[in-house]
Coordinates of C-alpha atoms in Angstrom, one line a residue:
M19 CA 13.7 74.3 -42.8
K20 CA 13.3 72.3 -45.5
K21 CA 16.5 70.1 -44.5
L22 CA 14.7 69.8 -41.3
F23 CA 11.7 68.2 -42.7
V24 CA 13.4 66.0 -45.0
A25 CA 15.6 64.8 -41.9
V26 CA 12.0 64.2 -39.9
A27 CA 10.6 62.7 -42.8
A28 CA 13.3 60.3 -43.1
L29 CA 13.6 59.1 -39.5
A30 CA 9.4 58.5 -39.7
T31 CA 10.1 56.4 -42.9
M32 CA 12.8 54.2 -41.1
L33 CA 10.7 53.9 -38.0
F34 CA 7.7 52.5 -40.3
M35 CA 9.6 50.0 -42.0
S36 CA 11.7 48.5 -39.0
C37 CA 11.9 44.7 -38.7
T38 CA 9.7 42.7 -36.4
K39 CA 11.3 40.3 -34.4
E40 CA 10.8 37.3 -36.2
Q41 CA 12.6 38.8 -39.1
T42 CA 15.8 40.2 -36.7
T43 CA 15.9 36.3 -35.4
D44 CA 15.7 35.1 -38.6
A45 CA 18.3 37.3 -40.4
K46 CA 20.6 36.4 -37.2
L47 CA 20.2 32.8 -37.6
Q48 CA 21.0 33.1 -41.5
G49 CA 24.7 31.5 -42.4
T50 CA 26.7 28.1 -40.8
W51 CA 26.8 27.1 -37.4
T52 CA 29.3 24.7 -35.5
V53 CA 28.0 22.6 -33.1
K54 CA 30.1 23.3 -30.0
S55 CA 28.3 20.8 -27.3
V56 CA 25.4 18.9 -26.6
D57 CA 24.3 18.7 -22.8
V58 CA 20.7 16.8 -21.5
K59 CA 20.0 18.4 -17.9
L60 CA 16.9 17.0 -16.5
Y61 CA 14.5 19.2 -14.3
E62 CA 12.1 18.6 -11.6
N63 CA 9.6 21.0 -10.7
D64 CA 11.8 23.5 -12.8
K65 CA 14.4 22.6 -10.5
E66 CA 17.8 21.1 -12.3
I67 CA 18.3 17.1 -10.6
Q68 CA 20.7 14.6 -11.4
V69 CA 20.2 12.3 -14.0
P70 CA 19.7 8.7 -13.2
E71 CA 21.1 5.5 -15.4
T72 CA 17.6 4.8 -16.3
L73 CA 16.4 8.1 -17.4
K74 CA 19.3 7.9 -19.7
G75 CA 18.0 4.3 -20.8
F76 CA 14.8 5.8 -21.4
M77 CA 16.5 8.8 -24.0
K78 CA 17.9 5.4 -25.6
D79 CA 14.6 3.6 -25.9
I80 CA 12.7 6.5 -27.2
D81 CA 15.6 7.1 -30.1
A82 CA 16.5 10.9 -28.9
E83 CA 20.1 9.9 -29.7
D84 CA 19.1 8.9 -33.2
A85 CA 16.4 11.9 -33.7
M86 CA 19.6 14.6 -32.7
E87 CA 22.4 12.5 -34.2
S88 CA 22.5 15.3 -36.7
L89 CA 23.4 17.7 -34.1
T90 CA 27.0 16.1 -32.3
E91 CA 29.5 18.4 -31.1
G92 CA 31.2 19.5 -34.3
A93 CA 28.4 18.9 -36.7
T94 CA 27.5 22.1 -38.6
L95 CA 23.4 24.0 -39.1
T96 CA 23.2 26.4 -42.4
F97 CA 20.6 28.2 -42.1
S98 CA 19.2 30.1 -46.1
K99 CA 15.8 30.7 -46.9
G100 CA 13.4 28.8 -44.9
K101 CA 16.1 25.6 -45.3
V102 CA 18.3 24.0 -42.8
T103 CA 21.2 21.8 -43.4
S104 CA 23.0 19.9 -41.3
S105 CA 26.0 18.3 -42.1
Y106 CA 28.1 15.4 -39.6
T107 CA 29.5 12.2 -39.5
R108 CA 28.0 9.1 -39.2
G109 CA 30.4 6.8 -38.3
S110 CA 33.3 7.3 -41.3
E111 CA 30.3 8.5 -43.8
K112 CA 30.0 12.3 -44.1
V113 CA 26.2 13.0 -44.0
S114 CA 24.5 15.8 -45.3
E115 CA 20.4 16.5 -45.1
T116 CA 18.5 19.8 -45.8
N117 CA 15.0 20.2 -44.0
D118 CA 12.6 23.0 -44.0
Y119 CA 12.5 25.5 -40.9
S120 CA 10.4 28.3 -39.5
I121 CA 10.8 30.9 -36.4
G122 CA 7.9 32.2 -34.3
G123 CA 9.1 34.3 -31.9
N124 CA 11.9 32.4 -29.9
F125 CA 10.9 29.0 -31.1
L126 CA 12.6 27.3 -34.0
S127 CA 11.0 24.5 -35.5
I128 CA 12.7 22.0 -38.2
K129 CA 10.9 19.4 -40.2
V130 CA 12.8 16.5 -40.0
S131 CA 10.5 14.0 -41.8
E132 CA 6.6 14.5 -42.8
D133 CA 5.1 13.8 -39.5
T134 CA 8.2 14.6 -37.0
N135 CA 9.6 18.3 -36.1
L136 CA 12.2 18.9 -34.0
N137 CA 10.6 21.7 -31.7
F138 CA 13.4 24.3 -29.9
T139 CA 13.5 27.2 -27.8
I140 CA 16.1 29.6 -28.9
K141 CA 17.8 30.5 -25.8
E142 CA 19.9 33.1 -27.1
L143 CA 21.1 34.3 -30.3
T144 CA 23.5 36.8 -31.2
A145 CA 26.0 37.3 -33.9
S146 CA 28.5 34.1 -32.8
S147 CA 26.5 32.3 -30.5
L148 CA 23.3 30.1 -30.1
V149 CA 22.2 28.0 -28.0
L150 CA 18.9 25.9 -28.5
T151 CA 16.7 23.9 -26.2
L152 CA 14.8 20.7 -26.7
D153 CA 12.7 19.2 -24.3
A154 CA 12.8 15.0 -24.9
L155 CA 10.0 14.1 -23.0
K156 CA 7.3 16.8 -25.1
M157 CA 9.0 15.2 -28.5
A158 CA 8.5 11.5 -27.2
D159 CA 5.6 9.7 -28.1
I160 CA 5.1 8.5 -24.3
P161 CA 1.8 6.6 -23.0
A162 CA -0.8 8.3 -21.1
E163 CA -0.3 6.8 -18.0
A164 CA 3.7 7.6 -18.2
K165 CA 2.5 11.1 -19.1
K166 CA 0.7 11.7 -16.2
A167 CA 4.0 10.4 -13.5
L168 CA 6.4 12.5 -15.6
E169 CA 4.4 15.8 -15.6
N170 CA 6.7 18.0 -13.2
Y171 CA 9.7 16.7 -15.4
S172 CA 11.6 18.1 -18.0
V173 CA 14.9 16.6 -20.0
L174 CA 16.4 19.5 -21.7
I175 CA 18.8 18.7 -24.5
I176 CA 21.0 22.0 -24.9
I177 CA 23.1 22.8 -27.5
S178 CA 25.5 25.6 -28.1
L179 CA 26.5 26.3 -31.6
T180 CA 29.2 29.1 -32.8
K181 CA 29.7 31.3 -35.9

């Protein structure tokens, strides 16, 4: 009878001490991830459409490429204790930058400057695969009249990483 009581007590303790989703996600995120691919997709009313050349020009105009240069193919992201270090090559120079990050549910926010966060959605996170998406239209400083015209669109940057 004593053994049964001890087993039930141990099981109850384990149930009360289980991790929250954020803790589990953060634990899975820890370590070094390598960017396998970066893709850009355009959606209108949640349906994928072809990316027109004018939009590619727009992406260049809002400096989306500059904001994302540390997340090009072959770059790495190392997550540890609330800090993320991105390592990548710019021209012939190896660059390494460390920023703060936070997780809330399926969202990953990386603070890249005092007034800029890259707010990703975590689409997939397993022991060896991480897929992040970022809506470029939400991170862009778009004039009010243009926002109205673009309200049915999203430009998703999809980053696939492996561990």
